[in-house]
Amino acid sequence: MSDTLLQIIRQKETILVLSLDVTNKQQFFTILKECAPYICALKLHFELYPFLKGNTLKKLIEYSKKYNFIIIEDRKFADIGNTQYLQATEFIKKGISYFTSHLFTGKEALRAFPEQANIFLISDMSCKNAFFSDSIDLRTIFHEKSKDYYNTIPQIIGFVSQYDINKDNNGIILRPGIKLQSNNYGDTMGQQYKNPKITPNVCWVVGRDIYQSDNPKDIAKQYQNIFKKNKNIWLKQSNFSARTSIL
């Protein structure tokens, strides 16, 4: 896609990333089509969608171009460099070049990603008692490593984090666990929610709040409107490096 993520955000006036964990083909494309005008990115777990192959996959890629959003495969890579390189290469052949990856594999394994890959490092997670946060607090180490890897590995373009780890406002942060009416509650499987807040460089990752609603389009539009009313805060305070040109 010719547009960068930052350009898409400016053009469409949205920082909404739709996490569409819907396994029914018809429902998947119905919700996507309804919400596409209001999102800057679509986040997938590719193994959930047996229908995403051949002409159906081609249809998805065409949607991303028509409605101007990027596709992020939430692969959460956590393997040796050669395996990560081979897996990412296969996705790139399909037209998917944005990924999430754990960082504990180390610098060499992360450098092994194809140069066409665009990586969001998982710097912490939104689920309760993750080792990143509660029972074993690795946040300081992981956040420092995240910033170091962002500065030294070209394929890394941002982070997945519940925290504002990039104090210099470099790199996009994908923030999961966002819900319009969170009340600080979670689900029965450890997920924790928070309300959308305008923070420089942060994009909201929203799933069930949209696709389980009676009117996904309306909910997606509400997220966009929150950003549109406060976009000057986000755009003015965000500071992107030259790397933004490859997003």
GROMACS .gro file of C-alpha atoms in nm:
model
  247
    1MET     CA    1   0.000   0.000   0.000
    2SER     CA    2   0.139   0.337  -0.101
    3ASP     CA    3   0.003   0.530   0.198
    4THR     CA    4   0.184   0.517   0.529
    5LEU     CA    5  -0.005   0.447   0.849
    6LEU     CA    6   0.042   0.807   0.956
    7GLN     CA    7  -0.095   0.930   0.625
    8ILE     CA    8  -0.398   0.705   0.664
    9ILE     CA    9  -0.458   0.840   1.013
   10ARG     CA   10  -0.446   1.196   0.883
   11GLN     CA   11  -0.657   1.126   0.576
   12LYS     CA   12  -0.929   0.922   0.747
   13GLU     CA   13  -0.908   1.094   1.085
   14THR     CA   14  -0.903   0.772   1.283
   15ILE     CA   15  -0.669   0.576   1.509
   16LEU     CA   16  -0.900   0.275   1.528
   17VAL     CA   17  -0.751  -0.070   1.465
   18LEU     CA   18  -1.026  -0.328   1.420
   19SER     CA   19  -0.942  -0.667   1.572
   20LEU     CA   20  -1.186  -0.883   1.376
   21ASP     CA   21  -1.181  -1.225   1.541
   22VAL     CA   22  -1.488  -1.345   1.351
   23THR     CA   23  -1.465  -1.693   1.198
   24ASN     CA   24  -1.777  -1.681   0.980
   25LYS     CA   25  -1.690  -1.563   0.629
   26GLN     CA   26  -2.011  -1.370   0.561
   27GLN     CA   27  -2.010  -1.203   0.902
   28PHE     CA   28  -1.641  -1.119   0.867
   29PHE     CA   29  -1.682  -0.930   0.541
   30THR     CA   30  -2.012  -0.770   0.645
   31ILE     CA   31  -1.859  -0.616   0.956
   32LEU     CA   32  -1.541  -0.523   0.774
   33LYS     CA   33  -1.728  -0.344   0.497
   34GLU     CA   34  -1.942  -0.156   0.749
   35CYS     CA   35  -1.645  -0.048   0.959
   36ALA     CA   36  -1.381   0.002   0.690
   37PRO     CA   37  -1.437   0.379   0.649
   38TYR     CA   38  -1.363   0.430   1.019
   39ILE     CA   39  -1.045   0.225   1.068
   40CYS     CA   40  -0.678   0.282   0.994
   41ALA     CA   41  -0.586  -0.086   1.029
   42LEU     CA   42  -0.733  -0.436   1.044
   43LYS     CA   43  -0.571  -0.678   1.291
   44LEU     CA   44  -0.602  -1.050   1.218
   45HIS     CA   45  -0.504  -1.389   1.355
   46PHE     CA   46  -0.471  -1.563   1.021
   47GLU     CA   47  -0.524  -1.917   1.150
   48LEU     CA   48  -0.878  -1.822   1.259
   49TYR     CA   49  -0.997  -1.775   0.901
   50PRO     CA   50  -0.981  -2.092   0.688
   51PHE     CA   51  -1.166  -1.900   0.417
   52LEU     CA   52  -0.885  -1.646   0.370
   53LYS     CA   53  -0.719  -1.800   0.066
   54GLY     CA   54  -0.737  -1.769  -0.310
   55ASN     CA   55  -0.998  -1.523  -0.434
   56THR     CA   56  -1.124  -1.450  -0.081
   57LEU     CA   57  -0.778  -1.340   0.030
   58LYS     CA   58  -0.753  -1.135  -0.287
   59LYS     CA   59  -1.085  -0.973  -0.195
   60LEU     CA   60  -0.947  -0.878   0.147
   61ILE     CA   61  -0.636  -0.719  -0.006
   62GLU     CA   62  -0.856  -0.528  -0.249
   63TYR     CA   63  -1.070  -0.406   0.043
   64SER     CA   64  -0.759  -0.272   0.219
   65LYS     CA   65  -0.668  -0.071  -0.089
   66LYS     CA   66  -1.021   0.048  -0.162
   67TYR     CA   67  -1.093   0.160   0.194
   68ASN     CA   68  -0.734   0.264   0.273
   69PHE     CA   69  -0.628   0.060   0.576
   70ILE     CA   70  -0.329  -0.161   0.652
   71ILE     CA   71  -0.356  -0.528   0.750
   72ILE     CA   72  -0.167  -0.642   1.059
   73GLU     CA   73  -0.116  -1.013   1.115
   74ASP     CA   74  -0.106  -1.052   1.494
   75ARG     CA   75   0.134  -1.343   1.462
   76LYS     CA   76   0.317  -1.276   1.791
   77PHE     CA   77   0.636  -1.424   1.649
   78ALA     CA   78   0.851  -1.593   1.912
   79ASP     CA   79   1.097  -1.820   1.735
   80ILE     CA   80   1.451  -1.842   1.601
   81GLY     CA   81   1.546  -1.598   1.329
   82ASN     CA   82   1.535  -1.842   1.037
   83THR     CA   83   1.183  -1.963   1.123
   84GLN     CA   84   1.056  -1.608   1.167
   85TYR     CA   85   1.210  -1.511   0.834
   86LEU     CA   86   1.043  -1.804   0.653
   87GLN     CA   87   0.701  -1.743   0.811
   88ALA     CA   88   0.706  -1.369   0.743
   89THR     CA   89   0.819  -1.428   0.385
   90GLU     CA   90   0.514  -1.645   0.318
   91PHE     CA   91   0.280  -1.379   0.453
   92ILE     CA   92   0.451  -1.110   0.246
   93LYS     CA   93   0.390  -1.322  -0.064
   94LYS     CA   94   0.019  -1.309   0.024
   95GLY     CA   95   0.027  -0.931   0.054
   96ILE     CA   96   0.057  -0.906   0.435
   97SER     CA   97   0.367  -0.725   0.560
   98TYR     CA   98   0.270  -0.590   0.904
   99PHE     CA   99   0.321  -0.818   1.205
  100THR     CA  100   0.345  -0.833   1.583
  101SER     CA  101   0.641  -1.005   1.745
  102HIS     CA  102   0.762  -1.081   2.093
  103LEU     CA  103   1.100  -0.927   2.169
  104PHE     CA  104   1.249  -1.189   2.402
  105THR     CA  105   1.396  -1.379   2.105
  106GLY     CA  106   1.665  -1.110   2.093
  107LYS     CA  107   1.816  -0.868   1.847
  108GLU     CA  108   1.960  -1.119   1.600
  109ALA     CA  109   1.631  -1.306   1.557
  110LEU     CA  110   1.448  -0.976   1.508
  111ARG     CA  111   1.701  -0.857   1.253
  112ALA     CA  112   1.632  -1.176   1.057
  113PHE     CA  113   1.287  -1.057   0.946
  114PRO     CA  114   1.272  -0.974   0.574
  115GLU     CA  115   1.342  -0.609   0.503
  116GLN     CA  116   0.985  -0.571   0.372
  117ALA     CA  117   0.846  -0.671   0.713
  118ASN     CA  118   0.704  -0.405   0.945
  119ILE     CA  119   0.712  -0.517   1.308
  120PHE     CA  120   0.525  -0.400   1.617
  121LEU     CA  121   0.713  -0.527   1.924
  122ILE     CA  122   0.502  -0.672   2.204
  123SER     CA  123   0.642  -0.477   2.497
  124ASP     CA  124   0.372  -0.583   2.747
  125MET     CA  125   0.024  -0.738   2.736
  126SER     CA  126  -0.328  -0.647   2.850
  127CYS     CA  127  -0.413  -0.982   3.008
  128LYS     CA  128  -0.419  -1.013   3.387
  129ASN     CA  129  -0.114  -1.167   3.557
  130ALA     CA  130   0.096  -1.166   3.241
  131PHE     CA  131   0.462  -1.201   3.333
  132PHE     CA  132   0.515  -0.861   3.178
  133SER     CA  133   0.329  -0.692   3.461
  134ASP     CA  134   0.182  -0.843   3.776
  135SER     CA  135   0.327  -1.170   3.903
  136ILE     CA  136   0.671  -1.112   3.751
  137ASP     CA  137   0.734  -0.750   3.656
  138LEU     CA  138   0.947  -0.738   3.342
  139ARG     CA  139   0.816  -0.404   3.219
  140THR     CA  140   1.130  -0.198   3.282
  141ILE     CA  141   1.354  -0.447   3.101
  142PHE     CA  142   1.111  -0.506   2.815
  143HIS     CA  143   1.035  -0.138   2.761
  144GLU     CA  144   1.402  -0.044   2.753
  145LYS     CA  145   1.477  -0.327   2.512
  146SER     CA  146   1.182  -0.224   2.297
  147LYS     CA  147   1.317   0.129   2.259
  148ASP     CA  148   1.667   0.000   2.188
  149TYR     CA  149   1.543  -0.240   1.921
  150TYR     CA  150   1.324   0.031   1.765
  151ASN     CA  151   1.629   0.254   1.734
  152THR     CA  152   1.859  -0.014   1.591
  153ILE     CA  153   1.645  -0.252   1.382
  154PRO     CA  154   1.487  -0.097   1.070
  155GLN     CA  155   1.201  -0.349   1.045
  156ILE     CA  156   1.063  -0.240   1.384
  157ILE     CA  157   0.813   0.041   1.343
  158GLY     CA  158   0.636   0.047   1.678
  159PHE     CA  159   0.509  -0.133   1.985
  160VAL     CA  160   0.216  -0.316   2.143
  161SER     CA  161   0.182  -0.171   2.491
  162GLN     CA  162  -0.051  -0.055   2.768
  163TYR     CA  163   0.207   0.207   2.862
  164ASP     CA  164   0.354   0.520   2.703
  165ILE     CA  165   0.696   0.365   2.673
  166ASN     CA  166   0.821   0.597   2.399
  167LYS     CA  167   0.874   0.920   2.588
  168ASP     CA  168   1.025   1.078   2.276
  169ASN     CA  169   0.705   0.992   2.090
  170ASN     CA  170   0.875   0.780   1.826
  171GLY     CA  171   0.695   0.479   1.682
  172ILE     CA  172   0.327   0.386   1.680
  173ILE     CA  173   0.190   0.211   1.989
  174LEU     CA  174  -0.093  -0.039   1.935
  175ARG     CA  175  -0.301  -0.046   2.253
  176PRO     CA  176  -0.535  -0.347   2.297
  177GLY     CA  177  -0.808  -0.380   2.558
  178ILE     CA  178  -0.997  -0.063   2.464
  179LYS     CA  179  -1.372  -0.038   2.523
  180LEU     CA  180  -1.611   0.259   2.515
  181GLN     CA  181  -1.772   0.162   2.847
  182SER     CA  182  -1.505  -0.035   3.027
  183ASN     CA  183  -1.579   0.032   3.398
  184ASN     CA  184  -1.229  -0.116   3.444
  185TYR     CA  185  -1.373  -0.467   3.421
  186GLY     CA  186  -1.247  -0.752   3.206
  187ASP     CA  187  -1.368  -1.084   3.077
  188THR     CA  188  -1.355  -1.426   3.245
  189MET     CA  189  -1.030  -1.517   3.068
  190GLY     CA  190  -0.802  -1.245   3.200
  191GLN     CA  191  -0.853  -0.962   2.952
  192GLN     CA  192  -0.863  -0.615   3.108
  193TYR     CA  193  -1.031  -0.314   2.950
  194LYS     CA  194  -0.984   0.060   2.961
  195ASN     CA  195  -1.161   0.354   2.802
  196PRO     CA  196  -1.022   0.518   2.487
  197LYS     CA  197  -0.785   0.802   2.569
  198ILE     CA  198  -0.614   1.034   2.323
  199THR     CA  199  -0.241   0.976   2.370
  200PRO     CA  200   0.022   1.080   2.113
  201ASN     CA  201   0.128   0.791   1.887
  202VAL     CA  202  -0.125   0.547   2.039
  203CYS     CA  203  -0.374   0.361   1.818
  204TRP     CA  204  -0.671   0.185   1.979
  205VAL     CA  205  -0.710  -0.187   1.913
  206VAL     CA  206  -1.077  -0.277   1.950
  207GLY     CA  207  -1.240  -0.615   1.894
  208ARG     CA  208  -1.545  -0.742   2.081
  209ASP     CA  209  -1.673  -0.393   2.161
  210ILE     CA  210  -1.733  -0.361   1.787
  211TYR     CA  211  -1.797  -0.704   1.638
  212GLN     CA  212  -2.021  -0.826   1.922
  213SER     CA  213  -2.234  -0.512   1.918
  214ASP     CA  214  -2.574  -0.483   1.753
  215ASN     CA  215  -2.440  -0.205   1.530
  216PRO     CA  216  -2.066  -0.243   1.460
  217LYS     CA  217  -2.066   0.052   1.221
  218ASP     CA  218  -2.208   0.286   1.485
  219ILE     CA  219  -1.953   0.180   1.746
  220ALA     CA  220  -1.663   0.219   1.500
  221LYS     CA  221  -1.789   0.565   1.409
  222GLN     CA  222  -1.805   0.661   1.777
  223TYR     CA  223  -1.435   0.577   1.813
  224GLN     CA  224  -1.354   0.784   1.506
  225ASN     CA  225  -1.554   1.080   1.639
  226ILE     CA  226  -1.363   1.075   1.969
  227PHE     CA  227  -1.039   1.104   1.773
  228LYS     CA  228  -1.173   1.368   1.534
  229LYS     CA  229  -1.268   1.593   1.826
  230ASN     CA  230  -0.920   1.562   1.978
  231LYS     CA  231  -0.700   1.496   1.674
  232ASN     CA  232  -0.495   1.813   1.720
  233ILE     CA  233  -0.364   1.678   2.051
  234TRP     CA  234  -0.255   1.353   1.885
  235LEU     CA  235  -0.108   1.505   1.570
  236LYS     CA  236   0.059   1.802   1.737
  237GLN     CA  237   0.231   1.605   2.011
  238SER     CA  238   0.327   1.301   1.806
  239ASN     CA  239   0.681   1.303   1.676
  240PHE     CA  240   0.761   1.045   1.413
  241SER     CA  241   1.107   0.968   1.285
  242ALA     CA  242   1.201   0.928   0.920
  243ARG     CA  243   1.110   0.562   0.959
  244THR     CA  244   0.744   0.663   0.927
  245SER     CA  245   0.798   0.667   0.552
  246ILE     CA  246   0.814   0.285   0.547
  247LEU     CA  247   0.506   0.227   0.763
   0.00000   0.00000   0.00000
